[in-house]
PDB file of C-alpha atoms and ligand atoms in Angstrom:
ATOM      1  CA  MET A   1     117.046  53.719  28.158  1.00  0.00           C
ATOM      2  CA  THR A   2     113.574  52.457  28.720  1.00  0.00           C
ATOM      3  CA  THR A   3     111.706  53.570  31.669  1.00  0.00           C
ATOM      4  CA  THR A   4     111.336  51.468  34.832  1.00  0.00           C
ATOM      5  CA  GLN A   5     107.498  50.216  33.874  1.00  0.00           C
ATOM      6  CA  GLN A   6     108.473  49.447  30.460  1.00  0.00           C
ATOM      7  CA  ASN A   7     111.289  47.516  31.672  1.00  0.00           C
ATOM      8  CA  PHE A   8     108.893  45.232  33.177  1.00  0.00           C
ATOM      9  CA  THR A   9     105.812  45.567  31.032  1.00  0.00           C
ATOM     10  CA  LEU A  10     107.289  45.352  27.650  1.00  0.00           C
ATOM     11  CA  THR A  11     106.678  41.987  25.515  1.00  0.00           C
ATOM     12  CA  GLY A  12     109.761  39.834  25.742  1.00  0.00           C
ATOM     13  CA  ASP A  13     111.388  38.089  29.055  1.00  0.00           C
ATOM     14  CA  PRO A  14     112.023  41.043  31.813  1.00  0.00           C
ATOM     15  CA  LEU A  15     114.185  38.196  33.209  1.00  0.00           C
ATOM     16  CA  SER A  16     116.303  37.602  30.345  1.00  0.00           C
ATOM     17  CA  LEU A  17     120.040  38.096  31.207  1.00  0.00           C
ATOM     18  CA  ASP A  18     121.011  39.812  28.111  1.00  0.00           C
ATOM     19  CA  ARG A  19     118.080  42.515  28.792  1.00  0.00           C
ATOM     20  CA  ILE A  20     119.119  42.814  32.268  1.00  0.00           C
ATOM     21  CA  ARG A  21     122.687  43.585  31.066  1.00  0.00           C
ATOM     22  CA  SER A  22     121.706  45.903  28.791  1.00  0.00           C
ATOM     23  CA  ILE A  23     119.992  47.742  31.332  1.00  0.00           C
ATOM     24  CA  LEU A  24     123.388  47.920  33.539  1.00  0.00           C
ATOM     25  CA  ILE A  25     125.381  49.049  30.747  1.00  0.00           C
ATOM     26  CA  ARG A  26     123.224  51.676  29.631  1.00  0.00           C
ATOM     27  CA  LEU A  27     123.305  52.888  33.308  1.00  0.00           C
ATOM     28  CA  GLU A  28     127.258  53.301  33.022  1.00  0.00           C
ATOM     29  CA  ASP A  29     126.460  56.106  30.927  1.00  0.00           C
ATOM     30  CA  THR A  30     124.169  57.932  33.398  1.00  0.00           C
ATOM     31  CA  ILE A  31     126.702  57.375  36.228  1.00  0.00           C
ATOM     32  CA  ILE A  32     129.658  58.545  34.303  1.00  0.00           C
ATOM     33  CA  PHE A  33     127.978  61.628  33.148  1.00  0.00           C
ATOM     34  CA  SER A  34     126.498  62.328  36.658  1.00  0.00           C
ATOM     35  CA  LEU A  35     130.366  62.081  38.124  1.00  0.00           C
ATOM     36  CA  ILE A  36     131.707  64.440  34.940  1.00  0.00           C
ATOM     37  CA  GLU A  37     128.853  66.890  36.695  1.00  0.00           C
ATOM     38  CA  ARG A  38     129.814  66.299  40.315  1.00  0.00           C
ATOM     39  CA  ALA A  39     133.626  66.846  39.443  1.00  0.00           C
ATOM     40  CA  GLN A  40     132.861  70.517  38.453  1.00  0.00           C
ATOM     41  CA  PHE A  41     132.574  71.281  42.242  1.00  0.00           C
ATOM     42  CA  ALA A  42     134.957  71.107  45.089  1.00  0.00           C
ATOM     43  CA  HIS A  43     135.030  68.209  47.654  1.00  0.00           C
ATOM     44  CA  ASN A  44     132.786  70.298  50.319  1.00  0.00           C
ATOM     45  CA  PRO A  45     133.325  68.023  52.887  1.00  0.00           C
ATOM     46  CA  LYS A  46     130.934  69.860  54.996  1.00  0.00           C
ATOM     47  CA  VAL A  47     127.938  68.625  52.950  1.00  0.00           C
ATOM     48  CA  TYR A  48     128.716  65.298  54.233  1.00  0.00           C
ATOM     49  CA  ARG A  49     129.306  65.969  58.317  1.00  0.00           C
ATOM     50  CA  ARG A  50     126.487  65.949  60.233  1.00  0.00           C
ATOM     51  CA  GLY A  51     125.951  68.700  62.732  1.00  0.00           C
ATOM     52  CA  GLU A  52     127.588  71.403  60.401  1.00  0.00           C
ATOM     53  CA  PHE A  53     124.656  73.606  59.678  1.00  0.00           C
ATOM     54  CA  GLN A  54     122.968  75.556  62.434  1.00  0.00           C
ATOM     55  CA  GLU A  55     119.852  76.029  60.230  1.00  0.00           C
ATOM     56  CA  LEU A  56     119.270  72.328  59.955  1.00  0.00           C
ATOM     57  CA  GLN A  57     119.621  71.566  63.542  1.00  0.00           C
ATOM     58  CA  ALA A  58     117.134  74.642  64.428  1.00  0.00           C
ATOM     59  CA  ALA A  59     114.961  72.866  62.046  1.00  0.00           C
ATOM     60  CA  GLY A  60     114.957  69.927  64.077  1.00  0.00           C
ATOM     61  CA  PHE A  61     116.964  67.786  61.406  1.00  0.00           C
ATOM     62  CA  THR A  62     120.387  65.739  62.856  1.00  0.00           C
ATOM     63  CA  GLY A  63     121.375  64.478  59.567  1.00  0.00           C
ATOM     64  CA  SER A  64     123.984  65.839  57.099  1.00  0.00           C
ATOM     65  CA  TRP A  65     123.340  68.610  54.515  1.00  0.00           C
ATOM     66  CA  LEU A  66     123.069  65.539  51.903  1.00  0.00           C
ATOM     67  CA  GLU A  67     120.894  63.617  54.115  1.00  0.00           C
ATOM     68  CA  TRP A  68     118.772  66.608  54.243  1.00  0.00           C
ATOM     69  CA  PHE A  69     118.781  66.847  50.546  1.00  0.00           C
ATOM     70  CA  LEU A  70     118.036  63.032  50.231  1.00  0.00           C
ATOM     71  CA  LYS A  71     115.445  62.990  52.714  1.00  0.00           C
ATOM     72  CA  GLU A  72     113.458  66.250  50.909  1.00  0.00           C
ATOM     73  CA  ILE A  73     113.888  64.902  47.251  1.00  0.00           C
ATOM     74  CA  GLU A  74     112.932  61.504  48.348  1.00  0.00           C
ATOM     75  CA  SER A  75     109.888  62.671  50.075  1.00  0.00           C
ATOM     76  CA  PHE A  76     108.617  64.117  46.833  1.00  0.00           C
ATOM     77  CA  HIS A  77     109.566  60.848  44.828  1.00  0.00           C
ATOM     78  CA  ALA A  78     107.610  59.089  47.354  1.00  0.00           C
ATOM     79  CA  LYS A  79     104.453  61.050  47.022  1.00  0.00           C
ATOM     80  CA  ALA A  80     104.981  60.579  43.306  1.00  0.00           C
ATOM     81  CA  ARG A  81     105.054  56.678  43.876  1.00  0.00           C
ATOM     82  CA  ARG A  82     108.670  56.035  42.775  1.00  0.00           C
ATOM     83  CA  TYR A  83     109.607  53.444  45.587  1.00  0.00           C
ATOM     84  CA  THR A  84     106.832  51.224  44.418  1.00  0.00           C
ATOM     85  CA  SER A  85     108.836  50.111  41.421  1.00  0.00           C
ATOM     86  CA  PRO A  86     110.858  47.104  42.050  1.00  0.00           C
ATOM     87  CA  ASP A  87     113.854  48.650  40.877  1.00  0.00           C
ATOM     88  CA  GLU A  88     113.944  51.500  43.057  1.00  0.00           C
ATOM     89  CA  TYR A  89     115.198  52.018  46.874  1.00  0.00           C
ATOM     90  CA  PRO A  90     115.234  55.163  48.938  1.00  0.00           C
ATOM     91  CA  PHE A  91     118.354  56.278  50.976  1.00  0.00           C
ATOM     92  CA  THR A  92     115.930  57.963  53.712  1.00  0.00           C
ATOM     93  CA  ASN A  93     114.479  55.218  56.129  1.00  0.00           C
ATOM     94  CA  PRO A  94     111.250  54.098  54.489  1.00  0.00           C
ATOM     95  CA  ALA A  95     109.294  55.061  57.816  1.00  0.00           C
ATOM     96  CA  GLU A  96     109.991  58.516  57.333  1.00  0.00           C
ATOM     97  CA  LEU A  97     108.795  58.601  53.536  1.00  0.00           C
ATOM     98  CA  PRO A  98     105.007  59.639  52.974  1.00  0.00           C
ATOM     99  CA  ASP A  99     102.622  57.276  51.263  1.00  0.00           C
ATOM    100  CA  PRO A 100     102.101  58.107  47.490  1.00  0.00           C
ATOM    101  CA  ILE A 101      99.239  60.264  46.589  1.00  0.00           C
ATOM    102  CA  LEU A 102      99.165  58.626  43.160  1.00  0.00           C
ATOM    103  CA  THR A 103      97.499  55.325  42.810  1.00  0.00           C
ATOM    104  CA  GLY A 104     100.312  52.365  42.363  1.00  0.00           C
ATOM    105  CA  ILE A 105     101.346  50.697  39.089  1.00  0.00           C
ATOM    106  CA  GLU A 106     100.999  47.028  38.848  1.00  0.00           C
ATOM    107  CA  PHE A 107     104.150  46.096  38.339  1.00  0.00           C
ATOM    108  CA  PRO A 108     104.664  41.908  37.527  1.00  0.00           C
ATOM    109  CA  GLN A 109     105.961  40.080  40.453  1.00  0.00           C
ATOM    110  CA  ILE A 110     109.474  39.082  39.329  1.00  0.00           C
ATOM    111  CA  LEU A 111     111.400  38.932  42.463  1.00  0.00           C
ATOM    112  CA  TYR A 112     111.131  37.265  45.182  1.00  0.00           C
ATOM    113  CA  PRO A 113     109.794  39.103  48.130  1.00  0.00           C
ATOM    114  CA  ASN A 114     112.793  40.724  50.226  1.00  0.00           C
ATOM    115  CA  LYS A 115     113.821  43.472  52.252  1.00  0.00           C
ATOM    116  CA  ILE A 116     117.711  44.062  50.675  1.00  0.00           C
ATOM    117  CA  ASN A 117     118.322  48.021  50.565  1.00  0.00           C
ATOM    118  CA  VAL A 118     122.240  48.118  50.752  1.00  0.00           C
ATOM    119  CA  ASN A 119     122.078  52.208  50.256  1.00  0.00           C
ATOM    120  CA  PRO A 120     123.624  52.588  53.533  1.00  0.00           C
ATOM    121  CA  SER A 121     126.783  50.901  52.278  1.00  0.00           C
ATOM    122  CA  ILE A 122     126.295  53.180  48.735  1.00  0.00           C
ATOM    123  CA  LEU A 123     126.325  56.458  50.534  1.00  0.00           C
ATOM    124  CA  SER A 124     129.394  55.393  52.750  1.00  0.00           C
ATOM    125  CA  PHE A 125     131.711  54.352  49.875  1.00  0.00           C
ATOM    126  CA  TYR A 126     130.531  57.213  47.914  1.00  0.00           C
ATOM    127  CA  THR A 127     131.213  60.075  50.269  1.00  0.00           C
ATOM    128  CA  ARG A 128     134.023  58.753  51.859  1.00  0.00           C
ATOM    129  CA  SER A 129     135.783  57.638  48.833  1.00  0.00           C
ATOM    130  CA  ILE A 130     134.307  58.675  45.522  1.00  0.00           C
ATOM    131  CA  VAL A 131     133.443  62.257  46.147  1.00  0.00           C
ATOM    132  CA  PRO A 132     137.084  63.350  47.515  1.00  0.00           C
ATOM    133  CA  ARG A 133     138.797  61.444  44.387  1.00  0.00           C
ATOM    134  CA  ILE A 134     136.878  62.864  41.665  1.00  0.00           C
ATOM    135  CA  THR A 135     136.876  66.418  43.034  1.00  0.00           C
ATOM    136  CA  GLN A 136     140.646  66.839  43.337  1.00  0.00           C
ATOM    137  CA  GLN A 137     141.103  68.418  40.123  1.00  0.00           C
ATOM    138  CA  ALA A 138     138.248  70.894  41.145  1.00  0.00           C
ATOM    139  CA  THR A 139     139.596  71.222  44.663  1.00  0.00           C
ATOM    140  CA  LEU A 140     143.472  72.054  43.479  1.00  0.00           C
ATOM    141  CA  THR A 141     142.123  74.779  41.160  1.00  0.00           C
ATOM    142  CA  LEU A 142     140.057  76.337  44.217  1.00  0.00           C
ATOM    143  CA  SER A 143     143.060  76.173  46.530  1.00  0.00           C
ATOM    144  CA  ALA A 144     145.634  77.598  44.258  1.00  0.00           C
ATOM    145  CA  ALA A 145     143.102  80.707  43.872  1.00  0.00           C
ATOM    146  CA  LYS A 146     142.487  80.601  47.372  1.00  0.00           C
ATOM    147  CA  ARG A 147     146.099  80.773  48.392  1.00  0.00           C
ATOM    148  CA  ALA A 148     146.918  83.221  45.951  1.00  0.00           C
ATOM    149  CA  ASN A 149     144.408  85.588  48.028  1.00  0.00           C
ATOM    150  CA  GLY A 150     146.413  84.600  51.173  1.00  0.00           C
ATOM    151  CA  ILE A 151     142.868  82.500  52.315  1.00  0.00           C
ATOM    152  CA  ILE A 152     144.029  79.722  54.587  1.00  0.00           C
ATOM    153  CA  GLY A 153     142.370  76.771  56.491  1.00  0.00           C
ATOM    154  CA  ASP A 154     141.801  72.938  55.131  1.00  0.00           C
ATOM    155  CA  ASP A 155     138.034  73.428  54.755  1.00  0.00           C
ATOM    156  CA  GLU A 156     138.147  76.366  52.838  1.00  0.00           C
ATOM    157  CA  TYR A 157     140.827  75.033  50.293  1.00  0.00           C
ATOM    158  CA  GLU A 158     138.076  72.005  49.355  1.00  0.00           C
ATOM    159  CA  ASP A 159     135.095  74.289  50.004  1.00  0.00           C
ATOM    160  CA  ASP A 160     133.527  76.295  47.088  1.00  0.00           C
ATOM    161  CA  GLY A 161     130.239  76.937  48.835  1.00  0.00           C
ATOM    162  CA  ASN A 162     128.505  75.246  45.996  1.00  0.00           C
ATOM    163  CA  TYR A 163     126.536  72.969  48.283  1.00  0.00           C
ATOM    164  CA  GLY A 164     123.386  73.052  46.640  1.00  0.00           C
ATOM    165  CA  SER A 165     124.386  72.105  43.731  1.00  0.00           C
ATOM    166  CA  ALA A 166     127.015  69.767  44.793  1.00  0.00           C
ATOM    167  CA  SER A 167     124.156  68.101  46.690  1.00  0.00           C
ATOM    168  CA  VAL A 168     121.627  67.899  43.883  1.00  0.00           C
ATOM    169  CA  ILE A 169     123.934  66.094  41.688  1.00  0.00           C
ATOM    170  CA  ASP A 170     125.427  63.883  44.355  1.00  0.00           C
ATOM    171  CA  VAL A 171     121.479  62.685  44.819  1.00  0.00           C
ATOM    172  CA  GLU A 172     121.682  61.754  41.070  1.00  0.00           C
ATOM    173  CA  VAL A 173     124.860  59.965  41.369  1.00  0.00           C
ATOM    174  CA  LEU A 174     123.417  57.743  44.134  1.00  0.00           C
ATOM    175  CA  GLN A 175     120.138  57.196  42.815  1.00  0.00           C
ATOM    176  CA  ALA A 176     121.911  55.536  39.785  1.00  0.00           C
ATOM    177  CA  ILE A 177     124.550  53.874  41.497  1.00  0.00           C
ATOM    178  CA  SER A 178     121.748  52.387  43.881  1.00  0.00           C
ATOM    179  CA  LYS A 179     119.445  51.408  40.781  1.00  0.00           C
ATOM    180  CA  ARG A 180     122.825  49.731  39.386  1.00  0.00           C
ATOM    181  CA  VAL A 181     123.634  47.980  42.399  1.00  0.00           C
ATOM    182  CA  HIS A 182     120.275  46.569  43.000  1.00  0.00           C
ATOM    183  CA  TYR A 183     119.744  45.191  39.525  1.00  0.00           C
ATOM    184  CA  GLY A 184     121.946  42.320  40.916  1.00  0.00           C
ATOM    185  CA  LYS A 185     118.533  41.252  42.437  1.00  0.00           C
ATOM    186  CA  PHE A 186     117.166  40.776  38.879  1.00  0.00           C
ATOM    187  CA  VAL A 187     120.440  38.877  37.688  1.00  0.00           C
ATOM    188  CA  SER A 188     120.563  36.841  40.597  1.00  0.00           C
ATOM    189  CA  GLU A 189     116.648  36.028  40.205  1.00  0.00           C
ATOM    190  CA  SER A 190     117.358  35.136  36.126  1.00  0.00           C
ATOM    191  CA  LYS A 191     120.305  32.805  37.158  1.00  0.00           C
ATOM    192  CA  PHE A 192     118.146  31.077  39.882  1.00  0.00           C
ATOM    193  CA  ARG A 193     115.540  30.049  37.235  1.00  0.00           C
ATOM    194  CA  ASP A 194     118.121  28.996  35.185  1.00  0.00           C
ATOM    195  CA  HIS A 195     119.822  26.645  37.206  1.00  0.00           C
ATOM    196  CA  PRO A 196     117.552  26.396  40.781  1.00  0.00           C
ATOM    197  CA  ALA A 197     119.168  23.034  41.650  1.00  0.00           C
ATOM    198  CA  ALA A 198     122.785  24.364  41.532  1.00  0.00           C
ATOM    199  CA  PHE A 199     122.041  27.409  43.869  1.00  0.00           C
ATOM    200  CA  ILE A 200     119.508  25.605  46.334  1.00  0.00           C
ATOM    201  CA  PRO A 201     121.844  23.181  48.444  1.00  0.00           C
ATOM    202  CA  HIS A 202     124.168  26.518  49.301  1.00  0.00           C
ATOM    203  CA  ILE A 203     120.718  28.454  50.384  1.00  0.00           C
ATOM    204  CA  LEU A 204     119.816  25.618  52.873  1.00  0.00           C
ATOM    205  CA  ASN A 205     123.021  25.133  53.999  1.00  0.00           C
ATOM    206  CA  PRO A 206     124.042  28.800  53.412  1.00  0.00           C
ATOM    207  CA  ASN A 207     127.328  29.143  51.810  1.00  0.00           C
ATOM    208  CA  ARG A 208     128.153  32.717  50.712  1.00  0.00           C
ATOM    209  CA  ALA A 209     131.537  31.498  49.042  1.00  0.00           C
ATOM    210  CA  ALA A 210     129.743  29.304  46.876  1.00  0.00           C
ATOM    211  CA  LEU A 211     127.007  31.346  45.913  1.00  0.00           C
ATOM    212  CA  ASP A 212     129.421  34.092  44.822  1.00  0.00           C
ATOM    213  CA  ALA A 213     131.586  31.700  42.589  1.00  0.00           C
ATOM    214  CA  LEU A 214     127.947  30.495  40.976  1.00  0.00           C
ATOM    215  CA  ILE A 215     126.953  34.143  40.265  1.00  0.00           C
ATOM    216  CA  THR A 216     130.534  35.315  39.245  1.00  0.00           C
ATOM    217  CA  LYS A 217     131.180  35.801  35.550  1.00  0.00           C
ATOM    218  CA  PRO A 218     134.821  36.901  35.150  1.00  0.00           C
ATOM    219  CA  GLU A 219     134.926  37.842  31.488  1.00  0.00           C
ATOM    220  CA  VAL A 220     131.679  39.864  31.647  1.00  0.00           C
ATOM    221  CA  GLU A 221     133.374  41.679  34.679  1.00  0.00           C
ATOM    222  CA  LEU A 222     136.646  42.409  32.648  1.00  0.00           C
ATOM    223  CA  LYS A 223     135.126  43.148  29.554  1.00  0.00           C
ATOM    224  CA  LEU A 224     132.883  45.877  31.844  1.00  0.00           C
ATOM    225  CA  LEU A 225     135.942  47.263  32.866  1.00  0.00           C
ATOM    226  CA  GLN A 226     137.540  47.395  29.525  1.00  0.00           C
ATOM    227  CA  ARG A 227     134.662  49.176  28.102  1.00  0.00           C
ATOM    228  CA  LEU A 228     133.901  51.549  30.813  1.00  0.00           C
ATOM    229  CA  ARG A 229     137.453  52.836  30.800  1.00  0.00           C
ATOM    230  CA  LYS A 230     136.735  53.594  27.082  1.00  0.00           C
ATOM    231  CA  LYS A 231     133.505  55.328  27.680  1.00  0.00           C
ATOM    232  CA  ALA A 232     135.247  57.619  30.427  1.00  0.00           C
ATOM    233  CA  GLU A 233     138.028  58.422  28.245  1.00  0.00           C
ATOM    234  CA  LEU A 234     135.828  59.569  25.496  1.00  0.00           C
ATOM    235  CA  TYR A 235     133.220  61.250  27.824  1.00  0.00           C
ATOM    236  CA  ALA A 236     136.032  63.213  29.982  1.00  0.00           C
ATOM    237  CA  LEU A 237     137.279  64.471  26.929  1.00  0.00           C
ATOM    238  CA  ASN A 238     137.455  68.195  26.412  1.00  0.00           C
ATOM    239  CA  PHE A 239     137.538  70.528  23.468  1.00  0.00           C
ATOM    240  CA  ALA A 240     139.326  73.416  21.917  1.00  0.00           C
ATOM    241  CA  PRO A 241     137.398  76.360  20.962  1.00  0.00           C
ATOM    242  CA  ASP A 242     137.459  75.279  17.374  1.00  0.00           C
ATOM    243  CA  GLY A 243     136.191  71.935  18.303  1.00  0.00           C
ATOM    244  CA  GLN A 244     139.528  70.026  18.150  1.00  0.00           C
ATOM    245  CA  PRO A 245     139.616  67.261  21.268  1.00  0.00           C
ATOM    246  CA  ILE A 246     142.206  68.123  23.727  1.00  0.00           C
ATOM    247  CA  ASN A 247     144.167  64.964  24.266  1.00  0.00           C
ATOM    248  CA  ASP A 248     145.784  66.340  27.627  1.00  0.00           C
ATOM    249  CA  VAL A 249     144.974  64.039  30.620  1.00  0.00           C
ATOM    250  CA  SER A 250     145.001  66.824  32.467  1.00  0.00           C
ATOM    251  CA  MET A 251     142.021  68.525  30.972  1.00  0.00           C
ATOM    252  CA  ARG A 252     140.071  65.719  31.332  1.00  0.00           C
ATOM    253  CA  LYS A 253     136.492  66.249  32.806  1.00  0.00           C
ATOM    254  CA  ILE A 254     136.573  63.293  35.391  1.00  0.00           C
ATOM    255  CA  ASP A 255     139.334  61.339  36.654  1.00  0.00           C
ATOM    256  CA  VAL A 256     139.122  58.002  34.471  1.00  0.00           C
ATOM    257  CA  ASP A 257     140.953  55.591  36.682  1.00  0.00           C
ATOM    258  CA  GLY A 258     138.639  56.710  39.735  1.00  0.00           C
ATOM    259  CA  VAL A 259     135.642  55.974  37.646  1.00  0.00           C
ATOM    260  CA  VAL A 260     137.109  52.387  36.947  1.00  0.00           C
ATOM    261  CA  GLU A 261     138.035  51.923  40.674  1.00  0.00           C
ATOM    262  CA  LEU A 262     134.511  53.049  41.708  1.00  0.00           C
ATOM    263  CA  TYR A 263     133.303  49.984  39.504  1.00  0.00           C
ATOM    264  CA  GLU A 264     136.065  47.447  40.260  1.00  0.00           C
ATOM    265  CA  HIS A 265     136.419  48.327  44.173  1.00  0.00           C
ATOM    266  CA  TYR A 266     132.659  49.041  44.972  1.00  0.00           C
ATOM    267  CA  ILE A 267     129.736  48.929  42.165  1.00  0.00           C
ATOM    268  CA  ILE A 268     130.868  45.285  40.717  1.00  0.00           C
ATOM    269  CA  PRO A 269     131.725  43.747  44.606  1.00  0.00           C
ATOM    270  CA  LEU A 270     127.962  45.238  45.969  1.00  0.00           C
ATOM    271  CA  THR A 271     126.332  44.179  43.175  1.00  0.00           C
ATOM    272  CA  LYS A 272     127.485  40.701  43.825  1.00  0.00           C
ATOM    273  CA  GLU A 273     126.833  41.043  47.665  1.00  0.00           C
ATOM    274  CA  VAL A 274     123.051  41.823  46.580  1.00  0.00           C
ATOM    275  CA  GLU A 275     123.072  38.729  44.452  1.00  0.00           C
ATOM    276  CA  VAL A 276     123.797  36.570  47.066  1.00  0.00           C
ATOM    277  CA  ASP A 277     121.880  38.278  49.872  1.00  0.00           C
ATOM    278  CA  TYR A 278     118.741  37.977  47.447  1.00  0.00           C
ATOM    279  CA  LEU A 279     119.633  34.024  46.884  1.00  0.00           C
ATOM    280  CA  LEU A 280     120.048  33.469  50.671  1.00  0.00           C
ATOM    281  CA  ALA A 281     116.578  34.859  51.263  1.00  0.00           C
ATOM    282  CA  ARG A 282     114.885  33.380  47.859  1.00  0.00           C
ATOM    283  CA  LEU A 283     113.377  30.118  49.523  1.00  0.00           C
ATOM    284  CA  GLU A 284     112.340  31.775  52.794  1.00  0.00           C
ATOM    285  CA  GLY A 285     108.507  30.646  53.561  1.00  0.00           C
ATOM    286  CA  MET A 286     108.664  28.103  50.857  1.00  0.00           C
ATOM    287  CA  SER A 287     107.574  24.244  52.064  1.00  0.00           C
ATOM    288  CA  GLN A 288     109.645  21.460  51.120  1.00  0.00           C
ATOM    289  CA  GLU A 289     107.404  20.440  48.601  1.00  0.00           C
ATOM    290  CA  GLN A 290     107.815  23.769  46.497  1.00  0.00           C
ATOM    291  CA  ILE A 291     111.845  23.335  47.247  1.00  0.00           C
ATOM    292  CA  ASP A 292     111.552  19.696  45.847  1.00  0.00           C
ATOM    293  CA  SER A 293     109.858  20.825  42.915  1.00  0.00           C
ATOM    294  CA  LEU A 294     112.307  23.741  42.341  1.00  0.00           C
ATOM    295  CA  MET A 295     114.752  21.345  42.461  1.00  0.00           C
ATOM    296  CA  THR A 296     113.669  19.191  39.571  1.00  0.00           C
ATOM    297  CA  SER A 297     112.603  22.097  37.564  1.00  0.00           C
ATOM    298  CA  LYS A 298     114.992  23.660  34.592  1.00  0.00           C
ATOM    299  CA  LYS A 299     113.598  26.759  33.913  1.00  0.00           C
ATOM    300  CA  SER A 300     110.861  27.779  36.380  1.00  0.00           C
TER     301      SER A 300
HETATM  302  C1  ISJ B 401     125.718  41.289  37.057  1.00  0.00           C
HETATM  303  C2  ISJ B 401     126.090  40.123  36.775  1.00  0.00           C
HETATM  304  O1  ISJ B 401     126.867  39.095  37.668  1.00  0.00           O
HETATM  305  C3  ISJ B 401     128.335  39.790  38.369  1.00  0.00           C
HETATM  306  C4  ISJ B 401     128.371  40.765  38.618  1.00  0.00           C
HETATM  307  C5  ISJ B 401     128.964  41.695  37.641  1.00  0.00           C
HETATM  308  C6  ISJ B 401     128.706  43.256  37.585  1.00  0.00           C
HETATM  309  O2  ISJ B 401     128.542  43.868  38.959  1.00  0.00           O
HETATM  310  O3  ISJ B 401     128.955  43.788  36.824  1.00  0.00           O
HETATM  311  C7  ISJ B 401     129.186  41.104  36.218  1.00  0.00           C
HETATM  312  C8  ISJ B 401     129.296  39.892  36.429  1.00  0.00           C
HETATM  313  C9  ISJ B 401     128.998  39.018  37.708  1.00  0.00           C
HETATM  314  O4  ISJ B 401     130.193  38.798  37.965  1.00  0.00           O
HETATM  315  C10 ISJ B 401     126.187  39.423  35.616  1.00  0.00           C
HETATM  316  O5  ISJ B 401     126.310  37.993  35.576  1.00  0.00           O
HETATM  317  O6  ISJ B 401     126.013  40.214  34.606  1.00  0.00           O
END
């Protein structure tokens, strides 16, 4: 996949819908492989609950272990100017992040200025629904071992102590999902520029349902879910010592249905929410003359 800077500075139209979709398709691989990595470890629910680690409280941090990892990792990334890129959004409150120590890169102004950041929703569904689902196998294996050794207690059955390893991967998964979902802004800008007159009436008289219907492409979503299942089945394959693939569902590295449901019930709906939120903000600050001009333009 091209780097962020290349995405916006290579020759060719950065708002070509085909090109944006190719980036979304490539992000499927990143998300599936990082979920496979996370699935190696147990659920470790302590990581996602605030107040579980006295050491953090003593250091004055009131968030969860994972929120601590996010803040520390994103603080370095902020100093390395990651969040000056139009396709990168932090989970940590930007006001709590340091300024870049590198001079900024001049990205072309492709998106209309906006403050849309749905990372709180991503963090919520990831920790509440996705992690428990994809770590079930590792947790079952662990609890059987612990029960055999007479260890009891719910958390202990879901806790393998790999808090740091699990959270490093959690941050990678969250960053990939965040990039994917917020690419909805580029999709939306592309669709808006193709037919501004179709969208403007439903922006001036805000109508989420009408805007959602305009940006929704059922055939694209159907193909995505079909492709995703095939990719997840392939990438989840385990192999015998001689390299022969093990065609046993119980031996897969990831819950394939869980990956498909992640996209169907969370990633796609939230991407479309971002697309509609972006459209609703698309005319802010514009004069009537500018809007009238957009109404008559085909591809601005
Ligand atoms: C991202 C797009 O917009 C919508 C969201 C999609 C998604 O999140 O995968 C797919 C198709 C559309 O319903 C697109 O048109 O490619």
